[in-house]
Amino acid sequence: MLKHTLLSITPLLLLSASAIADIPNKVKNWVGGVDHLGLTVSDLDSSKAFFTDVLGFKVLGNDPTYPAYFLSNKKITITLWRVKNDEKHVEFNRANNVGLHHLALSVENTEKLAELYMHLKGKDNIKIEFAPEKLGKGPAQHMMIREPSGNRIEFIARPI
């Protein structure tokens, strides 16, 4: 039954932390989870404001010499650091660049996802790539945005 279920799940779901895969006994599992995620941003203050004022993260600290902010919502920690040379920075293109394709953040349920969409829809410096829709054949739903510095962020609501 499990093999049949796993084969019918879309490839995107297989990459999700919610998908369970058998690890051969001879391979030691060294990783316990994500400690933090670091994002390079072009506009440090606007990106910090997005995570704190819009998504509710708290500032753990900052380093003005780096310059960077360290943020957390008690479930994930995110480091934002500013590009070193604004004139030489290149916007990320998910089809052509190696690097973080997107950051996927979980949302409690589809109702909260719809509320978040309405919350983000009114923000001038956030680009919504697509509104909440089924992920694959569902029942999970997701939406994709770009935060003020252009990093892609996906929000996913998965039914339990």
PDB file of C-alpha atoms in Angstrom:
ATOM      1  CA  MET A   1       0.000   0.000   0.000  1.00  0.00           C
ATOM      2  CA  LEU A   2       2.789   2.445   0.951  1.00  0.00           C
ATOM      3  CA  LYS A   3       4.683   1.837  -2.302  1.00  0.00           C
ATOM      4  CA  HIS A   4       1.508   2.381  -4.340  1.00  0.00           C
ATOM      5  CA  THR A   5       0.777   5.595  -2.401  1.00  0.00           C
ATOM      6  CA  LEU A   6       4.312   6.933  -2.845  1.00  0.00           C
ATOM      7  CA  LEU A   7       4.271   6.193  -6.565  1.00  0.00           C
ATOM      8  CA  SER A   8       1.066   8.157  -7.011  1.00  0.00           C
ATOM      9  CA  ILE A   9       2.330  11.277  -5.231  1.00  0.00           C
ATOM     10  CA  THR A  10       3.648  14.044  -7.454  1.00  0.00           C
ATOM     11  CA  PRO A  11       7.440  14.448  -7.619  1.00  0.00           C
ATOM     12  CA  LEU A  12       7.174  17.746  -5.748  1.00  0.00           C
ATOM     13  CA  LEU A  13       5.548  16.015  -2.801  1.00  0.00           C
ATOM     14  CA  LEU A  14       8.310  13.429  -2.716  1.00  0.00           C
ATOM     15  CA  LEU A  15      10.778  16.206  -1.992  1.00  0.00           C
ATOM     16  CA  SER A  16       8.701  17.479   0.905  1.00  0.00           C
ATOM     17  CA  ALA A  17       9.711  16.885   4.502  1.00  0.00           C
ATOM     18  CA  SER A  18       6.268  15.394   5.015  1.00  0.00           C
ATOM     19  CA  ALA A  19       7.033  12.499   2.654  1.00  0.00           C
ATOM     20  CA  ILE A  20       8.529   9.457   4.359  1.00  0.00           C
ATOM     21  CA  ALA A  21      11.181   7.441   2.555  1.00  0.00           C
ATOM     22  CA  ASP A  22      12.972   4.290   3.630  1.00  0.00           C
ATOM     23  CA  ILE A  23      16.676   4.845   4.244  1.00  0.00           C
ATOM     24  CA  PRO A  24      18.863   1.775   3.748  1.00  0.00           C
ATOM     25  CA  ASN A  25      20.252   0.522   7.069  1.00  0.00           C
ATOM     26  CA  LYS A  26      23.825   0.879   5.812  1.00  0.00           C
ATOM     27  CA  VAL A  27      23.443   4.659   5.376  1.00  0.00           C
ATOM     28  CA  LYS A  28      23.773   6.693   8.560  1.00  0.00           C
ATOM     29  CA  ASN A  29      21.388   9.633   8.846  1.00  0.00           C
ATOM     30  CA  TRP A  30      23.660  12.522   9.819  1.00  0.00           C
ATOM     31  CA  VAL A  31      21.163  15.365   9.518  1.00  0.00           C
ATOM     32  CA  GLY A  32      18.508  16.164  12.109  1.00  0.00           C
ATOM     33  CA  GLY A  33      16.768  19.022  10.303  1.00  0.00           C
ATOM     34  CA  VAL A  34      17.298  22.532   8.997  1.00  0.00           C
ATOM     35  CA  ASP A  35      19.142  24.732  11.488  1.00  0.00           C
ATOM     36  CA  HIS A  36      18.633  27.967   9.588  1.00  0.00           C
ATOM     37  CA  LEU A  37      18.344  29.314   6.076  1.00  0.00           C
ATOM     38  CA  GLY A  38      20.467  32.177   4.756  1.00  0.00           C
ATOM     39  CA  LEU A  39      19.221  34.513   2.043  1.00  0.00           C
ATOM     40  CA  THR A  40      21.233  37.166   0.256  1.00  0.00           C
ATOM     41  CA  VAL A  41      19.076  40.242  -0.262  1.00  0.00           C
ATOM     42  CA  SER A  42      19.474  43.444  -2.236  1.00  0.00           C
ATOM     43  CA  ASP A  43      17.375  45.557   0.154  1.00  0.00           C
ATOM     44  CA  LEU A  44      18.162  44.440   3.703  1.00  0.00           C
ATOM     45  CA  ASP A  45      15.707  46.760   5.458  1.00  0.00           C
ATOM     46  CA  SER A  46      12.764  45.963   3.156  1.00  0.00           C
ATOM     47  CA  SER A  47      13.404  42.214   3.349  1.00  0.00           C
ATOM     48  CA  LYS A  48      13.707  42.406   7.154  1.00  0.00           C
ATOM     49  CA  ALA A  49      10.452  44.370   7.293  1.00  0.00           C
ATOM     50  CA  PHE A  50       8.744  41.724   5.131  1.00  0.00           C
ATOM     51  CA  PHE A  51       9.710  38.912   7.482  1.00  0.00           C
ATOM     52  CA  THR A  52       9.038  40.874  10.692  1.00  0.00           C
ATOM     53  CA  ASP A  53       6.163  43.236   9.911  1.00  0.00           C
ATOM     54  CA  VAL A  54       4.341  41.043   7.371  1.00  0.00           C
ATOM     55  CA  LEU A  55       5.093  37.459   8.481  1.00  0.00           C
ATOM     56  CA  GLY A  56       5.624  38.031  12.216  1.00  0.00           C
ATOM     57  CA  PHE A  57       9.255  36.929  12.629  1.00  0.00           C
ATOM     58  CA  LYS A  58      11.257  38.401  15.526  1.00  0.00           C
ATOM     59  CA  VAL A  59      14.756  39.848  15.256  1.00  0.00           C
ATOM     60  CA  LEU A  60      17.217  37.685  17.183  1.00  0.00           C
ATOM     61  CA  GLY A  61      20.112  39.991  16.424  1.00  0.00           C
ATOM     62  CA  ASN A  62      21.983  41.823  13.727  1.00  0.00           C
ATOM     63  CA  ASP A  63      25.509  42.522  12.588  1.00  0.00           C
ATOM     64  CA  PRO A  64      25.888  45.987  11.036  1.00  0.00           C
ATOM     65  CA  THR A  65      29.439  45.171   9.884  1.00  0.00           C
ATOM     66  CA  TYR A  66      28.301  42.174   7.818  1.00  0.00           C
ATOM     67  CA  PRO A  67      25.496  43.598   7.380  1.00  0.00           C
ATOM     68  CA  ALA A  68      22.919  40.987   8.394  1.00  0.00           C
ATOM     69  CA  TYR A  69      19.774  40.309  10.413  1.00  0.00           C
ATOM     70  CA  PHE A  70      18.997  37.047  12.209  1.00  0.00           C
ATOM     71  CA  LEU A  71      15.252  36.338  12.395  1.00  0.00           C
ATOM     72  CA  SER A  72      13.056  33.593  13.846  1.00  0.00           C
ATOM     73  CA  ASN A  73       9.419  32.645  14.318  1.00  0.00           C
ATOM     74  CA  LYS A  74      10.394  29.857  16.801  1.00  0.00           C
ATOM     75  CA  LYS A  75       9.987  27.253  14.027  1.00  0.00           C
ATOM     76  CA  ILE A  76      12.596  28.431  11.528  1.00  0.00           C
ATOM     77  CA  THR A  77      15.524  30.818  11.714  1.00  0.00           C
ATOM     78  CA  ILE A  78      16.419  32.918   8.702  1.00  0.00           C
ATOM     79  CA  THR A  79      19.569  34.948   8.158  1.00  0.00           C
ATOM     80  CA  LEU A  80      19.307  37.878   5.776  1.00  0.00           C
ATOM     81  CA  TRP A  81      22.495  39.455   4.539  1.00  0.00           C
ATOM     82  CA  ARG A  82      22.938  42.282   2.086  1.00  0.00           C
ATOM     83  CA  VAL A  83      24.813  41.828  -1.172  1.00  0.00           C
ATOM     84  CA  LYS A  84      28.294  43.322  -0.985  1.00  0.00           C
ATOM     85  CA  ASN A  85      28.134  45.266  -4.239  1.00  0.00           C
ATOM     86  CA  ASP A  86      24.746  46.603  -5.339  1.00  0.00           C
ATOM     87  CA  GLU A  87      26.021  47.484  -8.825  1.00  0.00           C
ATOM     88  CA  LYS A  88      27.283  43.962  -9.511  1.00  0.00           C
ATOM     89  CA  HIS A  89      24.442  41.906  -8.034  1.00  0.00           C
ATOM     90  CA  VAL A  90      22.543  39.676 -10.422  1.00  0.00           C
ATOM     91  CA  GLU A  91      18.892  38.764  -9.965  1.00  0.00           C
ATOM     92  CA  PHE A  92      18.382  35.027  -9.481  1.00  0.00           C
ATOM     93  CA  ASN A  93      16.778  33.184 -12.386  1.00  0.00           C
ATOM     94  CA  ARG A  94      15.442  29.816 -11.226  1.00  0.00           C
ATOM     95  CA  ALA A  95      15.787  28.313 -14.701  1.00  0.00           C
ATOM     96  CA  ASN A  96      19.411  29.358 -15.254  1.00  0.00           C
ATOM     97  CA  ASN A  97      21.175  29.733 -11.907  1.00  0.00           C
ATOM     98  CA  VAL A  98      22.407  27.199  -9.421  1.00  0.00           C
ATOM     99  CA  GLY A  99      21.211  28.117  -5.938  1.00  0.00           C
ATOM    100  CA  LEU A 100      18.133  28.283  -3.832  1.00  0.00           C
ATOM    101  CA  HIS A 101      15.159  27.783  -6.166  1.00  0.00           C
ATOM    102  CA  HIS A 102      12.719  28.897  -3.479  1.00  0.00           C
ATOM    103  CA  LEU A 103      12.003  28.775   0.229  1.00  0.00           C
ATOM    104  CA  ALA A 104       8.852  26.822   1.128  1.00  0.00           C
ATOM    105  CA  LEU A 105       7.134  27.759   4.385  1.00  0.00           C
ATOM    106  CA  SER A 106       4.266  25.802   5.864  1.00  0.00           C
ATOM    107  CA  VAL A 107       0.931  27.391   6.727  1.00  0.00           C
ATOM    108  CA  GLU A 108      -1.460  25.815   9.229  1.00  0.00           C
ATOM    109  CA  ASN A 109      -4.398  25.238   6.864  1.00  0.00           C
ATOM    110  CA  THR A 110      -5.997  26.400   3.610  1.00  0.00           C
ATOM    111  CA  GLU A 111      -8.057  29.057   5.402  1.00  0.00           C
ATOM    112  CA  LYS A 112      -4.873  30.621   6.803  1.00  0.00           C
ATOM    113  CA  LEU A 113      -3.293  30.378   3.345  1.00  0.00           C
ATOM    114  CA  ALA A 114      -6.223  32.338   1.881  1.00  0.00           C
ATOM    115  CA  GLU A 115      -5.910  34.925   4.682  1.00  0.00           C
ATOM    116  CA  LEU A 116      -2.171  35.237   4.058  1.00  0.00           C
ATOM    117  CA  TYR A 117      -2.815  35.734   0.340  1.00  0.00           C
ATOM    118  CA  MET A 118      -5.207  38.611   1.085  1.00  0.00           C
ATOM    119  CA  HIS A 119      -2.670  40.051   3.557  1.00  0.00           C
ATOM    120  CA  LEU A 120       0.153  39.931   0.994  1.00  0.00           C
ATOM    121  CA  LYS A 121      -1.995  41.073  -1.929  1.00  0.00           C
ATOM    122  CA  GLY A 122      -2.134  44.607  -0.550  1.00  0.00           C
ATOM    123  CA  LYS A 123       1.629  45.027  -0.148  1.00  0.00           C
ATOM    124  CA  ASP A 124       3.366  47.196  -2.767  1.00  0.00           C
ATOM    125  CA  ASN A 125       6.815  45.584  -2.635  1.00  0.00           C
ATOM    126  CA  ILE A 126       5.689  41.945  -2.836  1.00  0.00           C
ATOM    127  CA  LYS A 127       5.102  40.250  -6.174  1.00  0.00           C
ATOM    128  CA  ILE A 128       2.586  37.416  -6.134  1.00  0.00           C
ATOM    129  CA  GLU A 129       3.533  34.836  -8.769  1.00  0.00           C
ATOM    130  CA  PHE A 130       0.326  32.883  -8.247  1.00  0.00           C
ATOM    131  CA  ALA A 131      -2.565  32.871  -5.782  1.00  0.00           C
ATOM    132  CA  PRO A 132      -3.428  29.806  -3.685  1.00  0.00           C
ATOM    133  CA  GLU A 133      -4.108  26.769  -5.857  1.00  0.00           C
ATOM    134  CA  LYS A 134      -3.999  22.987  -5.592  1.00  0.00           C
ATOM    135  CA  LEU A 135      -0.541  21.504  -5.334  1.00  0.00           C
ATOM    136  CA  GLY A 136      -0.557  18.766  -7.939  1.00  0.00           C
ATOM    137  CA  LYS A 137      -3.898  16.997  -7.659  1.00  0.00           C
ATOM    138  CA  GLY A 138      -4.449  18.310  -4.116  1.00  0.00           C
ATOM    139  CA  PRO A 139      -5.629  18.345  -1.431  1.00  0.00           C
ATOM    140  CA  ALA A 140      -2.585  20.455  -0.447  1.00  0.00           C
ATOM    141  CA  GLN A 141      -2.616  24.050  -1.666  1.00  0.00           C
ATOM    142  CA  HIS A 142       0.199  26.496  -2.259  1.00  0.00           C
ATOM    143  CA  MET A 143       1.039  29.967  -3.547  1.00  0.00           C
ATOM    144  CA  MET A 144       4.281  31.611  -4.624  1.00  0.00           C
ATOM    145  CA  ILE A 145       5.547  35.141  -4.048  1.00  0.00           C
ATOM    146  CA  ARG A 146       8.719  37.179  -4.335  1.00  0.00           C
ATOM    147  CA  GLU A 147       9.728  39.110  -1.238  1.00  0.00           C
ATOM    148  CA  PRO A 148      11.071  42.694  -1.616  1.00  0.00           C
ATOM    149  CA  SER A 149      14.574  41.572  -2.668  1.00  0.00           C
ATOM    150  CA  GLY A 150      13.196  39.093  -5.212  1.00  0.00           C
ATOM    151  CA  ASN A 151      13.670  35.788  -3.343  1.00  0.00           C
ATOM    152  CA  ARG A 152      10.915  33.298  -4.177  1.00  0.00           C
ATOM    153  CA  ILE A 153       8.866  32.101  -1.222  1.00  0.00           C
ATOM    154  CA  GLU A 154       6.250  29.384  -1.448  1.00  0.00           C
ATOM    155  CA  PHE A 155       3.577  28.995   1.213  1.00  0.00           C
ATOM    156  CA  ILE A 156       2.046  25.503   1.526  1.00  0.00           C
ATOM    157  CA  ALA A 157      -0.983  24.273   3.467  1.00  0.00           C
ATOM    158  CA  ARG A 158      -1.099  20.477   3.779  1.00  0.00           C
ATOM    159  CA  PRO A 159      -4.103  18.786   5.359  1.00  0.00           C
ATOM    160  CA  ILE A 160      -3.185  16.497   8.222  1.00  0.00           C
TER     161      ILE A 160
END
